[in-house]
Amino acid sequence: MRVVSGIKPTGNLHLGNYLGAVKQWVSMQDEIQQQGGETLYFIADLHGLTEWIAPAELAANTIEMTATLIAAGIDPERSVLFNQTRVPQHSELAWLLNNVARVGWLNRMTQFKDKAGKNREGASVGLYDYPVLMAADVLLYNGTHVPVGEDQKQHLELARDIAAKFNLDYGTELFTQPEPMVSKAAPRIMSLRDASSKMSKSNPSVQARVNLIDDDATIAAKFRKATSDADALPQDVAGLADRPEAKNLVTIYAALADVTPEQVIADHAGQGFGAFKPALADLAVATLGPIRDRMVRLLDDRAEVSRLLDRGAEKARDLAAPNLLAAQRAMGLQI
Ligand code: TYM
């Protein structure tokens, strides 16, 4: 078993990333390694380029994201932790896979449609090709399991199609079909302002997301001001069905406390949001505060964080090189 996943350094790590993906990364680090498998996690700085970002911001975010992952529990001694750019095989395999992926497949990607919006002609080619680089990220290591939020599932289905077509076209068994592992507890955390849109790094309202870098008072204030309804919490989870804001807050509570939504409802049924939101704020501060404090300490020495990425990249290159070579040879490229 080999677990592979990545995160873009286009902003700070937020609660959606943490509950939807990174918490799973940490628990898989223990589980998979006990079974003799490996975990590889990376900062997708090349994906960060697909929408404009100031160079200094991208550079700083890459270091900050790395520190946040370590603070959240990713151990660079036990997991291979690196950034894409320092492992050039990602870009090289992406080019090979560009010749396997079909335009029709990419045209169906909902993330491209959402991000490009009405101005498709003005979107970067990188934004369109984004899922092919993502397939390369995983196939390069023959990743078997990919822990992600629900929004990335379609991209991983494409990676499976690319792997199958490559194997078929070139008469090989080279690529393994990766399995997306969508978090059951928090597949899709929604904005704290508007429960019809997901919590994201790109939402212009800072109130919509809780960042792991936020101080305690900010975290608490964001939960106290979160949009909710006027009713009390229902007697069972079925009562949350038509109440998206309430459902989102209960989901967040459950995921933070590592309990089921049923358990949260059993403990808080009948409570109004005037009481539930402060309880959620306390829980979030107690859970996220120590991660932030560790991150801030790690960022005292940014050069050391960069050295950790270098060491991780060295290990990743050793794993990637033979697979890239095998793909090149299968295609008839002379190396
Ligand atoms: P990114 O940086 O947008 O998000 C990182 C991870 O967080 C998950 N996520 C969420 N989960 C639940 N609720 C939310 N509101 C929420 N927002 C984000 C994402 O699903 C993701 O798992 N394309 C990827 C990065 C990537 C990658 C890869 C992932 C590049 N190459 C290869 C897996 C394998 C992305 O944009 O993540």
Coordinates of N, CA, C and O in Angstrom, one line a residue, residues 143-309:
G143 N 0.8 5.1 -6.5 CA 0.0 5.3 -5.3 C -1.2 4.4 -5.4 O -1.9 4.3 -6.4
T144 N -1.5 3.7 -4.2 CA -2.7 2.9 -4.2 C -3.9 3.6 -3.6 O -5.1 3.3 -4.0
H145 N -3.7 4.5 -2.6 CA -4.8 5.1 -1.9 C -4.5 6.6 -1.9 O -3.4 7.0 -1.6
V146 N -5.5 7.4 -2.1 CA -5.4 8.9 -2.2 C -6.4 9.5 -1.3 O -7.6 9.7 -1.7
P147 N -6.0 9.9 -0.1 CA -7.0 10.6 0.8 C -7.2 12.0 0.4 O -6.3 12.9 0.4
V148 N -8.5 12.4 0.1 CA -8.9 13.7 -0.4 C -10.3 14.0 0.0 O -11.0 13.2 0.4
G149 N -10.6 15.3 -0.1 CA -12.0 15.7 0.1 C -12.8 15.3 -1.2 O -12.2 15.0 -2.2
E150 N -14.1 15.4 -1.1 CA -15.0 15.0 -2.2 C -14.7 15.7 -3.5 O -14.9 15.2 -4.6
D151 N -14.3 17.0 -3.4 CA -14.2 17.8 -4.6 C -13.1 17.3 -5.5 O -13.0 17.7 -6.7
Q152 N -12.2 16.4 -5.0 CA -11.1 15.9 -5.8 C -11.4 14.6 -6.4 O -10.6 14.0 -7.1
K153 N -12.6 14.0 -6.1 CA -12.9 12.6 -6.5 C -12.9 12.5 -8.1 O -12.3 11.6 -8.6
Q154 N -13.5 13.5 -8.7 CA -13.6 13.4 -10.2 C -12.2 13.4 -10.8 O -11.9 12.7 -11.8
H155 N -11.3 14.2 -10.2 CA -9.9 14.2 -10.8 C -9.2 12.8 -10.6 O -8.4 12.4 -11.5
L156 N -9.5 12.2 -9.5 CA -8.9 10.8 -9.3 C -9.5 9.8 -10.2 O -8.8 8.8 -10.6
E157 N -10.8 9.9 -10.5 CA -11.4 9.0 -11.5 C -10.7 9.2 -12.8 O -10.5 8.2 -13.6
L158 N -10.4 10.4 -13.2 CA -9.7 10.7 -14.4 C -8.3 10.0 -14.4 O -7.8 9.4 -15.4
A159 N -7.6 10.1 -13.2 CA -6.3 9.4 -13.1 C -6.4 7.9 -13.3 O -5.6 7.3 -13.9
R160 N -7.5 7.4 -12.8 CA -7.7 5.9 -13.1 C -7.9 5.6 -14.6 O -7.3 4.7 -15.1
D161 N -8.7 6.5 -15.2 CA -8.9 6.3 -16.7 C -7.5 6.4 -17.4 O -7.3 5.7 -18.4
I162 N -6.7 7.4 -17.0 CA -5.4 7.6 -17.7 C -4.5 6.4 -17.5 O -3.9 5.9 -18.4
A163 N -4.5 5.9 -16.3 CA -3.7 4.7 -16.0 C -4.1 3.5 -16.8 O -3.3 2.8 -17.5
A164 N -5.5 3.3 -16.9 CA -6.0 2.2 -17.7 C -5.6 2.3 -19.2 O -5.2 1.4 -19.9
K165 N -5.8 3.5 -19.7 CA -5.5 3.8 -21.2 C -4.0 3.6 -21.5 O -3.7 3.1 -22.5
F166 N -3.2 4.1 -20.6 CA -1.8 4.0 -20.8 C -1.4 2.5 -20.8 O -0.7 2.0 -21.8
N167 N -1.9 1.7 -19.9 CA -1.6 0.3 -19.8 C -2.0 -0.4 -21.1 O -1.3 -1.2 -21.7
L168 N -3.2 0.0 -21.5 CA -3.8 -0.6 -22.7 C -3.0 -0.2 -24.0 O -2.6 -1.1 -24.8
D169 N -2.8 1.1 -24.1 CA -2.2 1.6 -25.4 C -0.7 1.0 -25.5 O -0.3 0.8 -26.6
Y170 N -0.1 0.8 -24.4 CA 1.3 0.4 -24.5 C 1.6 -1.0 -24.0 O 2.7 -1.4 -23.8
G171 N 0.5 -1.8 -23.9 CA 0.6 -3.2 -23.6 C 1.5 -3.4 -22.3 O 2.4 -4.3 -22.3
T172 N 1.2 -2.7 -21.2 CA 1.9 -2.9 -20.0 C 1.0 -2.9 -18.8 O -0.2 -2.6 -18.9
E173 N 1.6 -3.3 -17.7 CA 0.8 -3.3 -16.4 C 1.4 -2.2 -15.5 O 1.3 -2.3 -14.3
L174 N 2.1 -1.3 -16.1 CA 2.9 -0.4 -15.3 C 2.2 0.4 -14.2 O 2.6 0.4 -13.1
F175 N 1.0 0.9 -14.6 CA 0.4 1.8 -13.6 C -0.7 1.1 -12.8 O -1.6 0.4 -13.4
T176 N -0.7 1.4 -11.5 CA -1.8 0.9 -10.6 C -2.9 1.8 -10.6 O -2.7 3.0 -10.8
Q177 N -4.2 1.3 -10.5 CA -5.3 2.2 -10.4 C -5.4 2.7 -9.0 O -5.7 2.0 -8.0
P178 N -5.3 4.0 -8.8 CA -5.4 4.6 -7.4 C -6.8 4.7 -6.9 O -7.7 4.9 -7.7
E179 N -7.0 4.4 -5.6 CA -8.3 4.5 -5.0 C -8.5 5.8 -4.3 O -7.7 6.1 -3.3
P180 N -9.5 6.6 -4.6 CA -9.7 7.8 -3.8 C -10.3 7.4 -2.5 O -11.2 6.6 -2.4
M181 N -9.8 8.0 -1.4 CA -10.3 7.8 0.0 C -10.9 9.1 0.5 O -10.2 9.9 1.0
V182 N -12.2 9.2 0.2 CA -12.9 10.4 0.6 C -13.3 10.3 2.1 O -13.9 9.3 2.5
S183 N -12.9 11.3 2.9 CA -13.2 11.3 4.3 C -14.7 11.1 4.6 O -15.5 11.8 4.0
K184 N -15.0 10.2 5.4 CA -16.4 9.9 5.8 C -16.9 11.0 6.7 O -18.0 11.5 6.6
A185 N -16.0 11.4 7.6 CA -16.4 12.4 8.6 C -16.7 13.8 8.0 O -17.6 14.5 8.5
A186 N -15.8 14.2 7.1 CA -15.9 15.6 6.6 C -15.6 15.6 5.1 O -14.6 16.2 4.7
P187 N -16.5 15.0 4.3 CA -16.2 15.0 2.8 C -16.2 16.4 2.2 O -15.5 16.7 1.3
R188 N -17.0 17.3 2.8 CA -17.2 18.6 2.2 C -17.6 19.6 3.3 O -18.8 19.7 3.6
I189 N -16.7 20.3 3.8 CA -17.0 21.3 4.8 C -17.4 22.6 4.1 O -16.8 23.0 3.1
M190 N -18.5 23.1 4.5 CA -19.1 24.3 3.8 C -18.6 25.6 4.4 O -18.1 25.6 5.6
S191 N -18.8 26.7 3.7 CA -18.4 28.0 4.2 C -19.2 28.3 5.5 O -20.4 27.9 5.6
L192 N -18.6 29.1 6.4 CA -19.4 29.5 7.6 C -20.3 30.6 7.3 O -21.2 30.9 8.2
R193 N -20.3 31.2 6.1 CA -21.1 32.3 5.8 C -22.3 31.8 5.0 O -23.4 32.4 5.0
D194 N -22.1 30.8 4.1 CA -23.1 30.4 3.1 C -22.9 28.9 2.9 O -22.0 28.5 2.2
A195 N -23.8 28.1 3.5 CA -23.6 26.7 3.5 C -23.9 26.1 2.1 O -23.9 24.9 2.0
S196 N -24.1 26.9 1.1 CA -24.3 26.3 -0.3 C -23.0 26.3 -1.0 O -22.9 25.8 -2.1
S197 N -21.9 27.0 -0.5 CA -20.6 26.9 -1.1 C -19.6 26.3 -0.2 O -19.7 26.5 1.0
K198 N -18.6 25.6 -0.8 CA -17.7 24.9 0.1 C -16.7 25.9 0.7 O -16.4 26.9 0.2
M199 N -16.1 25.5 1.9 CA -15.1 26.3 2.5 C -13.9 26.2 1.6 O -13.5 25.1 1.2
S200 N -13.3 27.4 1.1 CA -12.2 27.3 0.2 C -11.2 28.4 0.4 O -11.6 29.4 1.0
K201 N -10.0 28.2 -0.1 CA -9.0 29.2 0.1 C -9.3 30.5 -0.7 O -8.8 31.5 -0.4
S202 N -10.1 30.3 -1.8 CA -10.3 31.4 -2.7 C -11.6 32.2 -2.3 O -11.8 33.3 -3.0
N203 N -12.3 31.8 -1.3 CA -13.5 32.7 -1.0 C -13.0 34.0 -0.5 O -12.2 34.1 0.4
P204 N -13.5 35.1 -1.1 CA -13.0 36.5 -0.7 C -13.3 36.8 0.8 O -12.6 37.6 1.4
S205 N -14.3 36.2 1.4 CA -14.7 36.6 2.8 C -13.8 35.7 3.7 O -13.9 34.5 3.8
V206 N -13.0 36.4 4.6 CA -12.2 35.7 5.5 C -13.1 35.1 6.6 O -12.7 34.2 7.3
Q207 N -14.3 35.6 6.8 CA -15.2 35.0 7.8 C -15.7 33.7 7.4 O -16.3 32.9 8.2
A208 N -15.6 33.4 6.1 CA -16.2 32.1 5.6 C -15.4 30.9 6.0 O -15.8 29.8 5.9
R209 N -14.1 31.1 6.3 CA -13.2 29.9 6.6 C -12.4 30.2 7.9 O -12.1 31.4 8.2
V210 N -12.1 29.1 8.6 CA -11.2 29.2 9.7 C -9.9 28.7 9.2 O -9.7 27.6 8.7
N211 N -8.8 29.5 9.3 CA -7.5 29.1 9.0 C -6.8 28.6 10.2 O -7.0 29.0 11.3
L212 N -5.9 27.6 9.9 CA -5.2 27.1 11.1 C -4.2 28.1 11.7 O -3.7 27.9 12.8
I213 N -3.9 29.2 10.9 CA -3.0 30.2 11.5 C -3.8 31.2 12.3 O -3.2 32.0 13.0
D214 N -5.1 31.2 12.3 CA -5.9 32.2 13.1 C -5.6 32.1 14.6 O -5.4 31.0 15.1
D215 N -5.6 33.2 15.3 CA -5.5 33.2 16.7 C -6.8 32.7 17.4 O -7.8 32.7 16.8
D216 N -6.7 32.4 18.7 CA -7.8 31.8 19.4 C -9.1 32.7 19.3 O -10.2 32.2 19.0
A217 N -8.8 34.0 19.5 CA -10.0 34.9 19.5 C -10.7 35.0 18.1 O -11.9 35.0 18.0
T218 N -9.8 34.9 17.1 CA -10.4 34.9 15.7 C -11.2 33.6 15.4 O -12.3 33.7 14.9
I219 N -10.6 32.5 15.8 CA -11.3 31.2 15.6 C -12.7 31.3 16.3 O -13.7 31.0 15.7
A220 N -12.7 31.7 17.6 CA -13.9 31.7 18.4 C -14.9 32.7 17.7 O -16.1 32.4 17.6
A221 N -14.4 33.9 17.3 CA -15.4 34.9 16.7 C -16.0 34.4 15.4 O -17.2 34.6 15.2
K222 N -15.2 33.7 14.6 CA -15.8 33.1 13.3 C -16.9 32.1 13.6 O -17.9 32.1 12.9
F223 N -16.7 31.3 14.6 CA -17.8 30.4 14.9 C -19.0 31.0 15.6 O -20.1 30.7 15.2
R224 N -18.7 32.0 16.4 CA -19.9 32.7 17.0 C -20.7 33.5 16.0 O -21.9 33.6 16.1
K225 N -20.0 34.0 15.0 CA -20.7 34.7 13.9 C -21.2 33.9 12.7 O -21.7 34.4 11.7
A226 N -20.9 32.6 12.8 CA -21.3 31.7 11.7 C -22.8 31.8 11.4 O -23.6 31.9 12.4
T227 N -23.1 31.7 10.1 CA -24.6 31.7 9.8 C -25.2 30.4 10.3 O -24.7 29.3 10.2
S228 N -26.4 30.6 11.0 CA -27.1 29.4 11.5 C -28.6 29.8 11.3 O -28.9 30.8 10.8
D229 N -29.5 28.9 11.8 CA -30.9 29.2 11.8 C -31.4 29.4 13.2 O -30.6 29.4 14.2
A230 N -32.7 29.7 13.3 CA -33.2 30.1 14.6 C -33.7 28.9 15.5 O -34.0 29.1 16.7
D231 N -33.7 27.7 14.9 CA -34.3 26.6 15.6 C -33.2 25.9 16.5 O -32.0 26.1 16.3
A232 N -33.7 25.2 17.4 CA -32.8 24.4 18.3 C -32.3 23.2 17.5 O -32.9 22.8 16.5
L233 N -31.3 22.5 18.0 CA -30.8 21.3 17.4 C -31.9 20.2 17.5 O -32.5 20.1 18.5
P234 N -32.0 19.4 16.4 CA -33.1 18.4 16.4 C -32.8 17.3 17.3 O -31.7 17.1 17.9
Q235 N -33.8 16.4 17.4 CA -33.7 15.2 18.3 C -32.9 14.1 17.6 O -32.3 13.2 18.3
D236 N -32.8 14.1 16.3 CA -32.0 13.1 15.6 C -31.4 13.7 14.3 O -31.8 14.8 13.9
V237 N -30.4 13.0 13.7 CA -29.7 13.6 12.6 C -30.6 13.8 11.3 O -30.3 14.7 10.5
A238 N -31.6 13.0 11.2 CA -32.6 13.2 10.1 C -33.1 14.6 10.1 O -33.4 15.2 9.1
G239 N -33.3 15.2 11.3 CA -33.8 16.5 11.4 C -32.9 17.6 10.9 O -33.2 18.8 10.8
L240 N -31.7 17.2 10.5 CA -30.7 18.2 9.9 C -30.8 18.3 8.4 O -30.2 19.2 7.8
A241 N -31.6 17.4 7.8 CA -31.7 17.2 6.4 C -31.9 18.6 5.6 O -31.1 18.8 4.6
D242 N -32.8 19.4 6.0 CA -33.1 20.6 5.3 C -32.5 21.8 5.9 O -33.0 22.9 5.8
R243 N -31.5 21.6 6.8 CA -30.9 22.7 7.5 C -29.4 22.7 7.3 O -28.6 22.3 8.1
P244 N -29.0 23.2 6.1 CA -27.6 23.1 5.7 C -26.6 23.7 6.6 O -25.5 23.2 6.9
E245 N -26.9 24.9 7.2 CA -26.0 25.6 8.1 C -25.8 24.7 9.4 O -24.7 24.5 9.9
A246 N -27.0 24.3 9.9 CA -26.9 23.5 11.2 C -26.1 22.2 10.9 O -25.3 21.8 11.7
K247 N -26.4 21.6 9.7 CA -25.7 20.3 9.4 C -24.2 20.5 9.3 O -23.4 19.7 9.9
N248 N -23.8 21.6 8.7 CA -22.4 21.9 8.6 C -21.7 22.1 10.0 O -20.7 21.5 10.2
L249 N -22.4 22.8 10.9 CA -21.8 23.0 12.2 C -21.7 21.7 13.0 O -20.7 21.5 13.7
V250 N -22.7 20.9 12.9 CA -22.7 19.6 13.6 C -21.6 18.7 13.0 O -20.9 18.0 13.7
T251 N -21.5 18.7 11.6 CA -20.4 18.0 11.0 C -19.0 18.4 11.5 O -18.2 17.6 11.8
I252 N -18.8 19.7 11.6 CA -17.5 20.2 12.0 C -17.3 19.8 13.5 O -16.2 19.3 13.8
Y253 N -18.3 19.9 14.3 CA -18.2 19.5 15.7 C -17.7 18.1 15.8 O -16.8 17.7 16.5
A254 N -18.5 17.2 15.1 CA -18.2 15.8 15.1 C -16.8 15.4 14.6 O -16.1 14.7 15.3
A255 N -16.4 16.1 13.5 CA -15.1 15.8 12.9 C -14.0 16.2 13.9 O -13.0 15.6 14.1
L256 N -14.2 17.4 14.5 CA -13.1 17.9 15.4 C -13.0 17.0 16.7 O -11.9 16.8 17.2
A257 N -14.2 16.5 17.2 CA -14.2 15.8 18.4 C -14.0 14.3 18.2 O -13.9 13.5 19.1
D258 N -13.9 13.9 16.9 CA -13.7 12.4 16.5 C -14.9 11.6 17.1 O -14.7 10.5 17.6
V259 N -16.1 12.1 16.9 CA -17.3 11.4 17.3 C -18.2 11.4 16.1 O -18.0 12.1 15.1
T260 N -19.3 10.7 16.1 CA -20.3 10.7 15.0 C -21.2 11.9 15.2 O -21.5 12.3 16.3
P261 N -21.9 12.3 14.1 CA -22.9 13.3 14.2 C -24.0 12.9 15.1 O -24.6 13.7 15.9
E262 N -24.3 11.6 15.1 CA -25.4 11.0 16.0 C -25.0 11.3 17.5 O -25.9 11.7 18.3
Q263 N -23.7 11.2 17.8 CA -23.3 11.4 19.2 C -23.4 12.9 19.5 O -23.9 13.2 20.6
V264 N -23.1 13.8 18.6 CA -23.2 15.2 18.8 C -24.7 15.6 19.1 O -25.0 16.3 20.0
I265 N -25.5 15.0 18.3 CA -27.0 15.3 18.4 C -27.5 14.7 19.8 O -28.2 15.4 20.5
A266 N -27.0 13.5 20.1 CA -27.4 12.9 21.4 C -27.0 13.9 22.6 O -27.8 14.0 23.5
D267 N -25.9 14.5 22.4 CA -25.4 15.4 23.5 C -26.0 16.8 23.5 O -26.0 17.4 24.6
H268 N -26.4 17.2 22.3 CA -26.8 18.6 22.2 C -28.2 18.8 21.8 O -28.6 20.0 21.5
A269 N -29.0 17.8 21.6 CA -30.4 17.9 21.1 C -31.2 18.9 22.0 O -31.0 19.0 23.2
G270 N -31.9 19.8 21.3 CA -32.7 20.8 22.0 C -31.9 22.1 22.3 O -32.5 23.1 22.7
Q271 N -30.6 22.0 22.1 CA -29.8 23.2 22.4 C -30.0 24.2 21.3 O -30.0 23.9 20.1
G272 N -30.1 25.5 21.6 CA -30.1 26.5 20.5 C -28.7 26.9 20.1 O -27.7 26.5 20.8
F273 N -28.6 27.6 19.0 CA -27.2 28.0 18.5 C -26.5 29.0 19.5 O -25.3 29.0 19.5
G274 N -27.3 29.7 20.3 CA -26.7 30.6 21.2 C -25.8 29.8 22.2 O -24.8 30.4 22.7
A275 N -26.1 28.6 22.4 CA -25.2 27.7 23.3 C -24.3 26.8 22.5 O -23.2 26.6 22.9
F276 N -24.8 26.3 21.4 CA -24.0 25.3 20.6 C -22.8 26.0 20.0 O -21.7 25.4 19.9
K277 N -23.0 27.2 19.4 CA -21.8 27.9 18.8 C -20.7 28.1 19.7 O -19.5 27.8 19.4
P278 N -20.9 28.6 20.9 CA -19.8 28.8 21.8 C -19.1 27.5 22.2 O -17.9 27.4 22.3
A279 N -19.9 26.4 22.3 CA -19.3 25.1 22.6 C -18.4 24.7 21.5 O -17.3 24.1 21.7
L280 N -18.9 24.9 20.2 CA -18.1 24.5 19.0 C -16.8 25.4 19.0 O -15.7 24.9 18.7
A281 N -17.0 26.7 19.3 CA -15.8 27.6 19.3 C -14.8 27.1 20.3 O -13.6 27.0 20.0
D282 N -15.2 26.7 21.5 CA -14.2 26.2 22.5 C -13.5 24.9 22.0 O -12.3 24.8 22.2
L283 N -14.3 24.0 21.4 CA -13.7 22.8 20.9 C -12.7 23.1 19.8 O -11.6 22.5 19.8
A284 N -13.0 24.0 18.9 CA -12.1 24.4 17.8 C -10.8 25.0 18.3 O -9.7 24.6 17.9
V285 N -11.0 25.9 19.3 CA -9.8 26.5 19.9 C -8.9 25.5 20.5 O -7.7 25.5 20.4
A286 N -9.5 24.6 21.3 CA -8.8 23.6 22.0 C -8.0 22.6 21.0 O -6.9 22.1 21.3
T287 N -8.7 22.3 19.9 CA -8.1 21.4 18.9 C -7.0 22.1 18.0 O -6.0 21.5 17.7
L288 N -7.4 23.3 17.5 CA -6.5 23.9 16.5 C -5.4 24.8 17.1 O -4.4 24.9 16.5
G289 N -5.7 25.3 18.3 CA -4.7 26.2 19.0 C -3.3 25.6 19.1 O -2.3 26.2 18.7
P290 N -3.2 24.3 19.6 CA -1.9 23.7 19.7 C -1.2 23.5 18.4 O 0.0 23.6 18.3
I291 N -2.0 23.2 17.3 CA -1.4 23.0 16.0 C -0.7 24.4 15.6 O 0.4 24.4 15.1
R292 N -1.5 25.4 15.7 CA -1.0 26.8 15.3 C 0.3 27.1 16.1 O 1.2 27.6 15.6
D293 N 0.3 26.8 17.4 CA 1.4 27.2 18.2 C 2.7 26.4 17.8 O 3.8 27.0 17.7
R294 N 2.5 25.2 17.4 CA 3.6 24.4 16.9 C 4.1 24.9 15.6 O 5.3 25.1 15.3
M295 N 3.1 25.3 14.7 CA 3.5 25.9 13.4 C 4.3 27.2 13.6 O 5.4 27.3 12.9
V296 N 3.9 28.0 14.5 CA 4.6 29.3 14.7 C 6.0 29.0 15.1 O 7.0 29.7 14.7
R297 N 6.2 28.1 16.0 CA 7.6 27.7 16.5 C 8.4 27.2 15.3 O 9.6 27.6 15.2
L298 N 7.8 26.4 14.5 CA 8.6 25.8 13.3 C 9.0 26.9 12.4 O 10.1 26.9 11.8
L299 N 8.1 28.0 12.3 CA 8.4 29.0 11.3 C 9.5 30.0 11.8 O 9.9 30.9 11.1
D300 N 9.9 29.8 13.1 CA 11.1 30.6 13.6 C 12.3 30.3 12.7 O 13.2 31.1 12.7
D301 N 12.4 29.1 12.1 CA 13.5 28.7 11.3 C 13.0 28.2 10.0 O 13.0 27.0 9.7
R302 N 12.8 29.2 9.1 CA 12.2 28.8 7.8 C 13.2 28.0 6.9 O 12.9 27.2 6.1
A303 N 14.5 28.3 7.1 CA 15.5 27.6 6.4 C 15.5 26.1 6.7 O 15.7 25.3 5.9
E304 N 15.3 25.8 8.0 CA 15.2 24.4 8.4 C 14.0 23.7 7.7 O 14.1 22.6 7.3
V305 N 12.9 24.4 7.7 CA 11.7 23.8 7.0 C 12.0 23.5 5.5 O 11.7 22.5 5.0
S306 N 12.7 24.5 4.9 CA 13.1 24.2 3.5 C 14.1 23.0 3.4 O 14.0 22.3 2.4
R307 N 15.0 22.9 4.3 CA 15.9 21.7 4.3 C 15.1 20.4 4.5 O 15.4 19.4 3.8
L308 N 14.1 20.5 5.3 CA 13.2 19.2 5.4 C 12.6 18.9 4.1 O 12.5 17.7 3.7
L309 N 12.1 19.9 3.4 CA 11.5 19.6 2.0 C 12.6 19.0 1.1 O 12.3 18.1 0.3

